[in-house]
PDB file of C-alpha atoms in Angstrom:
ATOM      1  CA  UNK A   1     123.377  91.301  91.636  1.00 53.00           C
ATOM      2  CA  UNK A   2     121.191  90.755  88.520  1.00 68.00           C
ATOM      3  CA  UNK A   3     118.466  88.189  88.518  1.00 73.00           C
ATOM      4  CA  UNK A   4     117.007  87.554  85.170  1.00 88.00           C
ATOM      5  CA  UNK A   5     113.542  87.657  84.968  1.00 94.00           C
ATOM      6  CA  UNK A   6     110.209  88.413  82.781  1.00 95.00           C
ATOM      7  CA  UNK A   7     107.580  90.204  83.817  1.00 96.00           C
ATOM      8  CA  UNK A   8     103.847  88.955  81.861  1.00 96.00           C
ATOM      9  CA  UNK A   9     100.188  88.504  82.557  1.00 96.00           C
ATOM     10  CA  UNK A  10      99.251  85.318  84.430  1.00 96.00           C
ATOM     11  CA  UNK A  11      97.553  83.288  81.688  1.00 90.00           C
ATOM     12  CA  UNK A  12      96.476  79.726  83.320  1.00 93.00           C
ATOM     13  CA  UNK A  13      95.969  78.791  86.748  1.00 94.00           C
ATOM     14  CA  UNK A  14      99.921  77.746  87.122  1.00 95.00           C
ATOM     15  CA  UNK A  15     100.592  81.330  86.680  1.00 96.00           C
ATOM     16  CA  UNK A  16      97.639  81.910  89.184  1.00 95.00           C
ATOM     17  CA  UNK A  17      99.171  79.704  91.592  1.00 96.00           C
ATOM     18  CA  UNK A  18     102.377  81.341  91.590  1.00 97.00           C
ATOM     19  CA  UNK A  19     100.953  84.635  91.920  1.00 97.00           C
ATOM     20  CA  UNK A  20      99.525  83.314  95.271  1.00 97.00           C
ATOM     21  CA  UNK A  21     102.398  81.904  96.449  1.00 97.00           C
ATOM     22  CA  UNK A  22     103.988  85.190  96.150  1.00 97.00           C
ATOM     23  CA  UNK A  23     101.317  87.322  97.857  1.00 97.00           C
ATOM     24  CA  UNK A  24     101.121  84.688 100.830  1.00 97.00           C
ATOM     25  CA  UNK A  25     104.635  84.941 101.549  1.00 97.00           C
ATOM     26  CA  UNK A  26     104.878  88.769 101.300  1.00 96.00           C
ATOM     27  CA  UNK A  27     101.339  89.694 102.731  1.00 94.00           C
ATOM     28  CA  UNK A  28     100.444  86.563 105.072  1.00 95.00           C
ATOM     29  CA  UNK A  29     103.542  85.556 106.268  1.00 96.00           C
ATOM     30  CA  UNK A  30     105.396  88.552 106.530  1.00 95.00           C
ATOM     31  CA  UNK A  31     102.696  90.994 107.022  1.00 92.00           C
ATOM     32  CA  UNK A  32     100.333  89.187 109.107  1.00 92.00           C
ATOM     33  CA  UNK A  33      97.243  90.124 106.590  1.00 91.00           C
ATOM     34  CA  UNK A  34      95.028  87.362 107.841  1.00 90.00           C
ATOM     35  CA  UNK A  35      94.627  84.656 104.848  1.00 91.00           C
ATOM     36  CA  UNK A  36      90.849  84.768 104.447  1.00 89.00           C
ATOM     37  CA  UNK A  37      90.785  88.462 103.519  1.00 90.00           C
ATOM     38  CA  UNK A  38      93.816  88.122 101.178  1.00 92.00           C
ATOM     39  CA  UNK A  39      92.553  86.325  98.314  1.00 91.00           C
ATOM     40  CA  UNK A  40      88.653  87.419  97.286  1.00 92.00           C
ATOM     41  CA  UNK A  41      86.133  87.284  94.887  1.00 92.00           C
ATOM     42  CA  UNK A  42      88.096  90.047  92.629  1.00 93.00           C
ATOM     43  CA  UNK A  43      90.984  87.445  91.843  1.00 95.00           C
ATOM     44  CA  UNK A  44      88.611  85.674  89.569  1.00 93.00           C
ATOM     45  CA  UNK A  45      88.228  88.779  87.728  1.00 93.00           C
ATOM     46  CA  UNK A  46      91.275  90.920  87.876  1.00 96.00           C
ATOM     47  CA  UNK A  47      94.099  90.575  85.611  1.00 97.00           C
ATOM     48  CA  UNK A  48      97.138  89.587  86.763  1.00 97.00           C
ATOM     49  CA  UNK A  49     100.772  90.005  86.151  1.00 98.00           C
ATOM     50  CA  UNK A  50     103.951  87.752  87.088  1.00 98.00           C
ATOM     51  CA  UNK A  51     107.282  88.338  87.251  1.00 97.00           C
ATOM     52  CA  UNK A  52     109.240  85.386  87.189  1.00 96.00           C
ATOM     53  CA  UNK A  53     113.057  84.079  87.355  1.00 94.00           C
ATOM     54  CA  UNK A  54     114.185  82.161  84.606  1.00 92.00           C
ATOM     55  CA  UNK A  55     114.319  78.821  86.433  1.00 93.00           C
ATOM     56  CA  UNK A  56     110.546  79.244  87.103  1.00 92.00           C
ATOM     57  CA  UNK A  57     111.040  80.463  90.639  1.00 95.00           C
ATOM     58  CA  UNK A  58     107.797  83.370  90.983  1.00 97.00           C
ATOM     59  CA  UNK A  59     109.512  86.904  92.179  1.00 97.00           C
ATOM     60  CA  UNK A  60     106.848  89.125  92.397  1.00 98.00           C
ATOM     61  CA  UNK A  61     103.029  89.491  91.441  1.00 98.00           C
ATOM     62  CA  UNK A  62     100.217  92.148  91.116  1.00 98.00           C
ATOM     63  CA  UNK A  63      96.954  93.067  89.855  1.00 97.00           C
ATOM     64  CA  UNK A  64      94.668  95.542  88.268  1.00 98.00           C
ATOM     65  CA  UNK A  65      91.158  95.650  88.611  1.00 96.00           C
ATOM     66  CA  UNK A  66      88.859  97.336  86.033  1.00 95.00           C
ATOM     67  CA  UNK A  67      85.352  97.872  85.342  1.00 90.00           C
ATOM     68  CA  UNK A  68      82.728  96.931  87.947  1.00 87.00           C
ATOM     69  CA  UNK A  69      85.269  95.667  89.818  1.00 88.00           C
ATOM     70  CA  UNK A  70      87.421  98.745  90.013  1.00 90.00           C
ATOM     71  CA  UNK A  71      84.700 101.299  90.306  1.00 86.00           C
ATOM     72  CA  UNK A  72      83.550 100.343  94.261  1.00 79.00           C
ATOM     73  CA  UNK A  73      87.257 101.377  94.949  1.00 80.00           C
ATOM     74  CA  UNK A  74      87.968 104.497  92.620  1.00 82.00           C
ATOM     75  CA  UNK A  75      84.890 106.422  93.387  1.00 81.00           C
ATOM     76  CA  UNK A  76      82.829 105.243  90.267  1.00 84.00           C
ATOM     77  CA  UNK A  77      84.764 106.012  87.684  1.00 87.00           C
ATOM     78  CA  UNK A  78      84.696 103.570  85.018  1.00 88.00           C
ATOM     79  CA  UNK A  79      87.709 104.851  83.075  1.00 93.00           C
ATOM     80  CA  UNK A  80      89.924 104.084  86.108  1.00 95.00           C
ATOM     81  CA  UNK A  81      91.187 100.920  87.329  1.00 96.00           C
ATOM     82  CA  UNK A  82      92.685 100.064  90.268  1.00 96.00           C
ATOM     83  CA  UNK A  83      96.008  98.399  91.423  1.00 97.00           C
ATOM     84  CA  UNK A  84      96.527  96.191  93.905  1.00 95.00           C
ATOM     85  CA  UNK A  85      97.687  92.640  95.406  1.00 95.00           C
ATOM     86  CA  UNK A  86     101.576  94.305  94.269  1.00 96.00           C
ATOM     87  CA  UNK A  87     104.203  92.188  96.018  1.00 96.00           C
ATOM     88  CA  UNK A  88     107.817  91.381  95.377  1.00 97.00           C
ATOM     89  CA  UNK A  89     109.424  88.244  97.136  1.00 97.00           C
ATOM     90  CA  UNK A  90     111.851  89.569  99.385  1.00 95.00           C
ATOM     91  CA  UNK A  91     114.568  87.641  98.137  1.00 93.00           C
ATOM     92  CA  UNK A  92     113.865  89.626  94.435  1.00 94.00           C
ATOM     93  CA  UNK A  93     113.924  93.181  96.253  1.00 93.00           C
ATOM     94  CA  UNK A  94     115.867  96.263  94.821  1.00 92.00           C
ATOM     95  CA  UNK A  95     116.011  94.156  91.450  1.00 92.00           C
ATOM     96  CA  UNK A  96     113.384  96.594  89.780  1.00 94.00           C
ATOM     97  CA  UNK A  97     110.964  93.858  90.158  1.00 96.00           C
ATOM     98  CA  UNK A  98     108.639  96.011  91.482  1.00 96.00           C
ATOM     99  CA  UNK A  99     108.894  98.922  89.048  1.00 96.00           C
ATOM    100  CA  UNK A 100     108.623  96.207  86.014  1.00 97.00           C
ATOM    101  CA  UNK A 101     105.155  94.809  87.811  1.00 98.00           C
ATOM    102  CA  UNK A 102     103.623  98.408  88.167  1.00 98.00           C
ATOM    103  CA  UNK A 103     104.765  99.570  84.523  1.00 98.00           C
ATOM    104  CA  UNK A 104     102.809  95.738  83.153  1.00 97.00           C
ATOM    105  CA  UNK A 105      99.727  96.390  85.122  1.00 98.00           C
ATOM    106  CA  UNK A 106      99.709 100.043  83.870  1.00 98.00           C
ATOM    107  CA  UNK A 107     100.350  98.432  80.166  1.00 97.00           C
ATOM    108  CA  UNK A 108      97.169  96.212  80.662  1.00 97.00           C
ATOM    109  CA  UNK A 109      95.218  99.198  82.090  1.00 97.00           C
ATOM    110  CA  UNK A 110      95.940 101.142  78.769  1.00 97.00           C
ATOM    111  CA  UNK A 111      95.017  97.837  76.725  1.00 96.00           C
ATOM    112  CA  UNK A 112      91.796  98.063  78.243  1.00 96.00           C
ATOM    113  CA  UNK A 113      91.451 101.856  77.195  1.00 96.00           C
ATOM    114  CA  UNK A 114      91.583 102.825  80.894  1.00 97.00           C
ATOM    115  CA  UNK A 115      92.522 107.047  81.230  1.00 96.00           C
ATOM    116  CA  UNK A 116      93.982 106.319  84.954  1.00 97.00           C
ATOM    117  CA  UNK A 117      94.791 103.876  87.486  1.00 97.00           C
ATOM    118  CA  UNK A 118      94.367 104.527  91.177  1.00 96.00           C
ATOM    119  CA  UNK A 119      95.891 102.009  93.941  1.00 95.00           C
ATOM    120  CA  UNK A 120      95.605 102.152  97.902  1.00 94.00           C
ATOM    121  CA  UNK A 121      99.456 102.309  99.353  1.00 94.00           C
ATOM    122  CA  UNK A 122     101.062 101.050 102.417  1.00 92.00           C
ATOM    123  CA  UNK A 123     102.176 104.378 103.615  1.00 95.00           C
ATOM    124  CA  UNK A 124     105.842 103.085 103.823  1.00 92.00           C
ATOM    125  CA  UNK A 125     105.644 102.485  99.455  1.00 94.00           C
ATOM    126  CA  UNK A 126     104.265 106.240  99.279  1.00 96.00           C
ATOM    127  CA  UNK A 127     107.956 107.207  97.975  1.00 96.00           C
ATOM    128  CA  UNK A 128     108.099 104.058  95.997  1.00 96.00           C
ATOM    129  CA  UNK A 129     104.759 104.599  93.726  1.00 96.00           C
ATOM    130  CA  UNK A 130     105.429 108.700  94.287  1.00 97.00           C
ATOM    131  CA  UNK A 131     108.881 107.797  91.995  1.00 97.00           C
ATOM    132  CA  UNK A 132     106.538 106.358  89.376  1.00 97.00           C
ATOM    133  CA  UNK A 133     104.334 109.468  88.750  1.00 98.00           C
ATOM    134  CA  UNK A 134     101.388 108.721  91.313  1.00 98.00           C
ATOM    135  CA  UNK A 135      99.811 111.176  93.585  1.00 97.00           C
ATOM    136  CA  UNK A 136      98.317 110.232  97.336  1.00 96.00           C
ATOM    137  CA  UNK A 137      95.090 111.915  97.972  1.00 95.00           C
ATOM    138  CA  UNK A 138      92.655 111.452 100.725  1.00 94.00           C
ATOM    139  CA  UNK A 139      93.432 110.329 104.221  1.00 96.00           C
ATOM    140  CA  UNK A 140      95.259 107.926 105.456  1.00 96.00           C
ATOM    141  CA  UNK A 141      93.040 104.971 106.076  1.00 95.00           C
ATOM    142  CA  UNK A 142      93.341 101.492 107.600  1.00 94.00           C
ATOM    143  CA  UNK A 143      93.374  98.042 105.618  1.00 88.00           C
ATOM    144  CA  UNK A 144      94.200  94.804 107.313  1.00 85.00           C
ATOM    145  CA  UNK A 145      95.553  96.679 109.904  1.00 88.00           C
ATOM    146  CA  UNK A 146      97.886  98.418 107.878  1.00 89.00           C
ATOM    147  CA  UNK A 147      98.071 102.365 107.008  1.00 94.00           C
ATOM    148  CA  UNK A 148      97.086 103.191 103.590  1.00 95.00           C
ATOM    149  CA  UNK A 149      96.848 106.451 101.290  1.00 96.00           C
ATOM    150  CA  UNK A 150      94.842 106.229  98.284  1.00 95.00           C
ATOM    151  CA  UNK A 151      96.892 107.332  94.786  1.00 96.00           C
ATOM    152  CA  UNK A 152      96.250 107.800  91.208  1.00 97.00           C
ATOM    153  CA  UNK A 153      98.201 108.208  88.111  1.00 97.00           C
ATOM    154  CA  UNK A 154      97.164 109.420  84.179  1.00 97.00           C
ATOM    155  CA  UNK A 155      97.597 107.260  81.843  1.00 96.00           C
TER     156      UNK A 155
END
């Protein structure tokens, strides 16, 4: 089944909003990520994408961190930013909504002159983000609970 949909950086707080609703649903709801840690002082600052069904209803949200921001989670390196916050609505799943968010955030990484972008995986996406040229390095490492492997990709 095809959904229509368009994938674009959240540019008012309605766009905000619906990015939230998305990443409760996904990462409070059905991940148990307790609420207080899921939003934080970075969503002021990070940019964020949306992709969302023609009627309005939100499908699927990320967002990329960059600068200051980024650097506490890519090892210092101010030419990298850092992914994050990605989550499809399960009801949008194996629609490429996923795929469309990652290739937007990596659009607004290069618009910002960034030369990589790294992101910190559930290990059960490792073949997802693998698919779309990123590399796990490090350990695994736990976040909310959750196992995680750092990655990077070149811009």
């Amino acid at each position: 089944m095809s959904v229509p949909y368009a994938v674009r950086v959240a540019e008012d707080p309605a766009d905000r909003e619906a990015c939230f609703a998305v990443r409760k649903e996904v990462f409070v709801r059905e991940q148990g990520v307790a609420e207080d840690i899921e939003y934080d002082a970075y969503d002021a600052i990070a940019v964020h994408v949306l992709a969302i069904r023609e009627d309005g209803v939100p499908l699927g949200t990320g967002r990329l961190l960059h600068g200051a921001a980024a650097a506490a989670k890519t090892g210092g390196d101010a030419s990298v930013g850092c992914l994050g916050r990605l989550a499809v609505a399960r009801e949008a799943r194996g629609l490429g909504v996923g795929v469309a968010l990652v290739r937007a955030i990596e659009e607004a990484a290069r618009g910002l002159g960034l030369a990589a972008v790294d992101l910190h995986a559930q290990t059960h996406a490792l073949g997802f983000y693998e698919r779309l040229g990123y590399e796990a390095y490090g350990p695994e490492f736990p976040d909310a609970g959750i196992a995680h492997r750092a990655m990077r990709r070149d811009l």
